[in-house]
Structure formats: structure tokens, C-alpha cells
Amino acid sequence: MSENKQDAQGLAMACKKMPKILEDILCLHDFELKARQKLPRPIFGYIAGAAEDNMSLDDNRTVFQDYRFITQVLTDVSQRHQKIELFGKTYNSPFGIAPMGLNALSTYRGDVVLAHTAQAANIVSIMSGSSLIPLEAVAKAAPNTWFQAYLPGDTSRILALLDRIKSAGYQTLVITVDIPVSANRENNVRSGFSTPLRPSLRLVWDGLTRLSWLFGTFFRTFMKHGMPHFENSFATRGAPILSAHVDRDFSARDHLNWEHFKQIRQYWQGQLVIKGILSVKDARLAKEMGADGIILSNHGGRQLDGATSPMRILPDVVQALGTDYPVMIDSGFRRGSDVLKAVALGAKMVFVGRPFNYAAAVAGDVGVAHAIHLLHDEVDRNMAMLGVNTCDELNPSMLIHRCSSN
Ligand SMILES: Cc1cc2nc3c(=O)[nH]c(=O)nc-3n(C[C@H](O)[C@H](O)[C@H](O)COP(=O)(O)O)c2cc1C
């Protein structure tokens, strides 16, 4: 049996029995509508939304139109597999789950669901520091998970958090650096979303009109685990998720600079990744200062509106850093063909955000396994039609860029 078939079988097992709600979900795009139907309006809006006029959000999708594949035929692709090596580990696919905050608000035990299902499928998953479940609980459920931190611009608080992350057993730390200030997300204001959530009649109404979420996620969480808090922004517990008066502490994130990074590099012995880089200059700096890898990202269009799609700078960054250096990427990836375009341009790993969040909200671990399965199959089919057996065989000459003259 080919490795390819074994992978598919493993994933199918992870899928358990397909619930009815997933039967007409044929690609990652299809999860969005079901999540919109299931989640209260402010929570769906928080996940789906982006900053200001959605320029970056839209660019994250249109950029894929600029690339077309050149195929090769009669190459015997019967031995194909999509496994990749990263930081000394072998993963089943060149895609993983991006860190997303507040997963436990849209899905019961959302962070555990995502991390655990990703580990069962042997793909990378990154837990967000803006999460409502203690990082120790996720590390216990899925020890291979990477941890993403938002750091305060204050050395003593940074080091205390790093100690906690290390004690929990995380080996790969991702530092997100594209949030010096909170973004302008007008859509959150319009839909009534804030952190903490402010109790209001409108919020109650939003909950009452989504009963399966109300009982399956909200009440179930409160009954079993009490009021969720921001557990992992610092070494100690943060604000509750629901409060009329408490404010979240964003502790001088605008102070964070490369000097802090230098200290973090000296202190953190595991793999260290910087997420949110969007220039060749910063990519070079990250490598020189000892980052083990970078994630090119515009945060799914949720930070600086108008920031470029990371796909547009990927070729220059790979050229500057060399093809052996782990350049990873996210923002707007929805199809196996999107993943393969980035891999052909030199990305070592592609992260996907919103669709996995929706998949968890729609059907928990079975939903996430289904999403992984769909993307895995798209990558597999497209590799066969491209004429390659491994991700290593993909290279820029297999793409035509719309602006190129040939
Ligand atoms: C609901 C949501 C929450 C997010 N929270 C975080 C976070 O806590 N930390 C972080 O580094 N990125 C966060 N991101 C950004 C993602 O990690 C990722 O960069 C982005 O979602 C990728 O774009 P995509 O959703 O189009 O795939 C979040 C994204 C979403 C959609």
C-alpha cells in the first residue's frame, strides 16, 4: 500500500463517522456558511472579519489568480506523498493550523479540539496566546503543539511567560510581531463584539437565537469549567471573557523591539519562530538574530489594511534567506492548489486559519478532521496532476506569474 493511501486511511479514521452536517461540505470554503448559521453574530463576525476596508483580506485571495501551473506528464506519480520535514520532525502534510484566539468561545474546548485533531493527523497546529484554556491543558492533550505568544514590551513579564511555556513542555515558540497596537476592526464594533464581551440585551438575544451554540458551547463551558479567562497572555491569569467593567491588559506591546527578541533568543532553548514578517529586510534580520524560522503573514488581513499578501514577497524572501531556511506562510490559503503554489515558491509550511476555526465550530473534532482530509486530498490530487511525487520536486519553474513575460 502506498504511503499516500495509508495517510488517507489514517485521516479517514480520525474522521470517525461523518455527521450529516458535513455531508455537503466539499471544500474549505463550505464551512463558512455553516459556521455563520451556528454561531452568534458577534462571534462569527470576530472570526470572519478583518481590518477597515478588507483590502488585505481580499488581496490574500486574489493573489492566487496571478499564478498558473505548468504541468509535467508521464512521470509515474504512483509513489507520491506529501510528507515534509521541519525542525527535525516529519509531518504528513505541508499545511497546518494557524494560531487563533478565543477558539473556546466558538467551539467547546476549541483549542484542545484543534490541537488534538491536528496531532492525530500528524500536522502542525499552533495554539494562540489569546486563548481561554490554560496552555498546560493543551500541551497535555497534544504535546506536539506549537505555542504562539503575544509579548508585552517588558522583559520580566516576557521571561516569566517563557518559563511557564517551557515548563508546560512546548518545544516550538512562535512570537507574533504584527500587533504593536490593536487593529481597527470596525466590523467588531458593528456586530457587538469586544474583549471582554460586555453583557447586553443584544448579546443575550444573539445567544438565544443560536441554541446549539448556547447549550453545546456556552453553558457547557460555564458548567464544567466556570467563567473562561484569558489564560495565556502572561504568566498569570488575565481578564474574564465576560465582564461589564474589566479591561484587557495589552501591556505596552508597542514597546516590543529587536532588543527584546535578542533576549528571548538567549533565553528560549527550543525552536523560535517569528510570525508576521512582511519584508525582505525583516526576514533577513530575523535569520541573523537567530530565529529558527519565520511565518510571512498579514494576520489574515486583520491588522494593517493594505498590507501586502505575503505571497507577493515570498519569492524575494526565499531568495534572500536561501531555500534551506524555514520560510513559512499564511493568510488566505483555502485550496490544495494555493498550498502547492506557496510550496513551489519555496515555503516550507502553509498555515490556514479561519476554515479550521469554522470546522471546529460546525462539528468539533470530526469537523476539523474533515477539513484536514479535504485539504490533504486536494494537495494529493494536484501533486499527481502536476507530475510530482514529493513536495521537494516542486519549484518556481512550475508556475507562470501573470506579470512575467514568458
Ligand atoms: C479568529 C482569529 C483569531 C486570530 N488570533 C490570532 C492570535 O491569537 N495570534 C496570532 O498570531 N494570529 C491570530 N490570528 C491570525 C492567524 O494566525 C492567521 O495569521 C490568519 O488567520 C491566516 O489567515 P486565514 O484566516 O485567511 O487563513 C487570528 C485569526 C483569526 C481568524
Short mmCIF file of C-alpha atoms and ligand atoms in Angstrom, two decimals, residues 43-49 57 60-61 96-103 106 126-131 148-150 174-179 185 248 253 275-276 295-303 329-334 350-358, ligand 1:
data_model
loop_
_atom_site.label_atom_id
_atom_site.label_comp_id
_atom_site.label_asym_id
_atom_site.label_seq_id
_atom_site.Cartn_x
_atom_site.Cartn_y
_atom_site.Cartn_z
CA ILE A 43 -18.60 35.64 17.42
CA PHE A 44 -18.90 34.74 13.75
CA GLY A 45 -18.07 38.36 12.89
CA TYR A 46 -14.96 38.26 15.05
CA ILE A 47 -13.66 35.20 13.20
CA ALA A 48 -14.63 36.22 9.67
CA GLY A 49 -13.78 39.88 9.95
CA LEU A 57 -8.23 40.26 3.17
CA ASN A 60 -4.98 37.33 0.20
CA ARG A 61 -7.33 35.54 -2.20
CA GLY A 96 -1.02 23.29 9.46
CA ILE A 97 -3.43 25.18 11.69
CA ALA A 98 -2.65 28.86 12.38
CA PRO A 99 -2.97 30.25 15.91
CA MET A 100 -6.38 31.78 16.58
CA GLY A 101 -7.54 33.44 19.76
CA LEU A 102 -10.79 32.70 21.58
CA ASN A 103 -11.33 29.30 19.99
CA SER A 106 -16.77 29.35 19.17
CA ILE A 126 -0.20 26.40 16.79
CA MET A 127 -2.03 27.37 19.96
CA SER A 128 -2.79 31.07 20.36
CA GLY A 129 -1.67 33.09 23.36
CA SER A 130 -5.04 34.87 23.28
CA SER A 131 -6.78 31.73 24.38
CA GLN A 148 2.22 31.36 19.93
CA ALA A 149 2.81 34.27 22.28
CA TYR A 150 1.89 37.93 22.14
CA VAL A 174 6.05 31.41 17.80
CA ILE A 175 6.23 35.11 18.55
CA THR A 176 3.68 37.23 16.73
CA VAL A 177 5.05 40.67 15.97
CA ASP A 178 2.44 42.39 13.82
CA ILE A 179 0.33 43.67 16.72
CA ARG A 185 -11.81 46.32 13.23
CA ARG A 248 -7.74 43.60 28.98
CA ARG A 253 3.11 45.84 23.09
CA LYS A 275 5.20 35.35 12.78
CA GLY A 276 4.02 38.45 10.98
CA ILE A 295 5.99 32.95 9.12
CA LEU A 296 5.19 35.53 6.45
CA SER A 297 1.73 36.80 7.32
CA ASN A 298 -0.57 39.80 7.21
CA HIS A 299 -2.60 38.19 10.01
CA GLY A 300 -5.33 37.16 7.59
CA GLY A 301 -5.92 40.83 6.74
CA ARG A 302 -6.78 41.60 10.35
CA GLN A 303 -4.02 44.11 11.17
CA ILE A 329 3.44 31.49 5.29
CA ASP A 330 -0.26 32.10 5.99
CA SER A 331 -3.16 34.39 5.02
CA GLY A 332 -5.84 33.40 2.55
CA PHE A 333 -4.91 29.78 1.83
CA ARG A 334 -8.03 27.73 1.12
CA VAL A 350 1.50 26.86 4.92
CA PHE A 351 -0.86 27.73 7.76
CA VAL A 352 -4.61 28.01 7.41
CA GLY A 353 -6.73 29.97 9.87
CA ARG A 354 -10.46 30.67 9.61
CA PRO A 355 -11.60 27.47 7.85
CA PHE A 356 -10.29 25.31 10.69
CA ASN A 357 -11.99 27.56 13.21
CA TYR A 358 -15.29 27.22 11.35
C1 LIG B 1 -10.38 34.42 14.74
C2 LIG B 1 -8.91 34.65 14.55
C3 LIG B 1 -8.09 34.82 15.64
C4 LIG B 1 -6.73 35.00 15.46
N1 LIG B 1 -5.93 35.09 16.56
C5 LIG B 1 -4.59 35.11 16.40
C6 LIG B 1 -3.74 35.03 17.52
O1 LIG B 1 -4.19 34.93 18.65
N2 LIG B 1 -2.41 35.06 17.29
C7 LIG B 1 -1.87 35.15 16.04
O2 LIG B 1 -0.65 35.16 15.88
N3 LIG B 1 -2.67 35.22 14.96
C8 LIG B 1 -4.00 35.18 15.10
N4 LIG B 1 -4.81 35.19 14.02
C9 LIG B 1 -4.21 35.20 12.68
C10 LIG B 1 -3.93 33.77 12.21
O3 LIG B 1 -2.93 33.17 12.94
C11 LIG B 1 -3.52 33.75 10.73
O4 LIG B 1 -2.45 34.63 10.54
C12 LIG B 1 -4.65 34.10 9.78
O5 LIG B 1 -5.88 33.63 10.26
C13 LIG B 1 -4.38 33.47 8.43
O6 LIG B 1 -5.32 33.87 7.51
P1 LIG B 1 -6.61 32.99 7.10
O7 LIG B 1 -7.57 33.05 8.21
O8 LIG B 1 -7.06 33.71 5.88
O9 LIG B 1 -6.13 31.58 6.81
C14 LIG B 1 -6.17 35.04 14.16
C15 LIG B 1 -7.02 34.88 13.07
C16 LIG B 1 -8.37 34.68 13.25
C17 LIG B 1 -9.23 34.46 12.04
#
